[in-house]
């Protein structure tokens, strides 16, 4: 049986921390809680479960805080959990079996992160695999019988453990503020963060967030090192930003640039919303919603080419008296909703 260190970073989690720890405390061998500046009872609650509670001065860097927590672990494996996660009875047993039988060569265990769509997160599936259990010390090994080389890729195991995500509030505003700080400090967003910033903006961004993001994504458009996918992400954000500001010229400038590069469901959806809401033209809007659903592919938000596009088609068909077609799109919407609830492989 392997030994496991539970490592958490927390801040003002008094409402959910005990719920999380109650579900996992007896499955791990040590609990390490790193507090990044709580002003409530978080540290007091953590102290009921472990004497290993530490302070970490917040520097607007989640990776730095997690690296510090990991550095304090002493067991063979590290389980990384957030305070708003819960293991139910069935998955506690799966976790226990995993702990008893995990093969020593496995370096990362992925677990399904569930209940994502209920809380308007940036993720596209209700269940999605995430790396959660990590071997603390990696052992390098040679592979191949001839022209031998060191194995560089970790050995990853996709487990059947499902972690239920149960936040009591969204993190979108916090995350967007952090993105804005990174940009203001002159950081060039990595490909990963560029994608996540765009997703956050299209998922929960208010008009003021979109307006403040324009300079960042306009820089991306002019950056020759950005990939074609990153350009499409920038076009999506800028088109949304200018549309909600009522700037039709700016909107079409970036929407047409996107279409010239092949387009995507998000841009077709924006054009549908423009013609439906700004022009009161449901027939033209329906054409763009149809393209979002059936002729294009999403690059950021999967729902833009499924649920959101079909909802637009239903509205437009009803406005133009096409009730039978609206009912057909409603049938497809139900199928799409069921599909979205499936786990990402």
C-alpha angles and dihedrals in degrees: 000000000000124000119234135204114204108215121189137171114206143176126180094343099142091127096058111016097090091048090055096045093045088059097051112017096096092048096061134062100222135013122214118186120187114194118205099195113315119182096187133061096290096115092044091054093046090052090062089065103035143007089218100091115141138183123231121185108237113244097170091260119114092186092057091052093047092047089054091050091049091050089062095055121107104178129094094257134028122218112202114206137170122220094245094059125101135189111210123211096271093049094044086061091047089051091050092051090047091053092051098047108028111135113239094234092064110103102176129029118199120207130191113259105212140193094036102138095056092070102046095248126168091254122104102213133055089226122032133166116250130176106254110152119054133186104240098215118033119216115210116219136187120241137188124053092240131025083021120204138179115264106245101177115081121241105250127194122197105214130196093238113123119201115203114222109214111169120170092212138018123260097209097105092047092049094047091051089052092050090051090051091052091052094045089053089057099253115156104224115239118236089262095050092043088057094045093047090052091048093050091050094050092044105044107355116133120210091265091053091050092048092051090049095055096088092051095051094040086058088052091055089056095042109103091199094061115103124238089256092053090050090054089050090053092048090051093053095043093047091051092046095051093042094055089046089055093241101141094177093054091043095055092042092065098030091057092045087056093049090050089059094050102280129233140227093266092059093045088051091051090052089049091052091047094054094040099045106024101032100029088225108137094174093057091041091053091055091057094043088052090052090049091053103038113013104041139046127229120245099187116007116039092198090063089073095039126020099019095044093047092048088053091050091050092051093048094046090052091049091052095044097252096137097158092053090047089055091051091052089048089055090051090047091058090051091048093050091053090049092051089058092063120101121260108246 
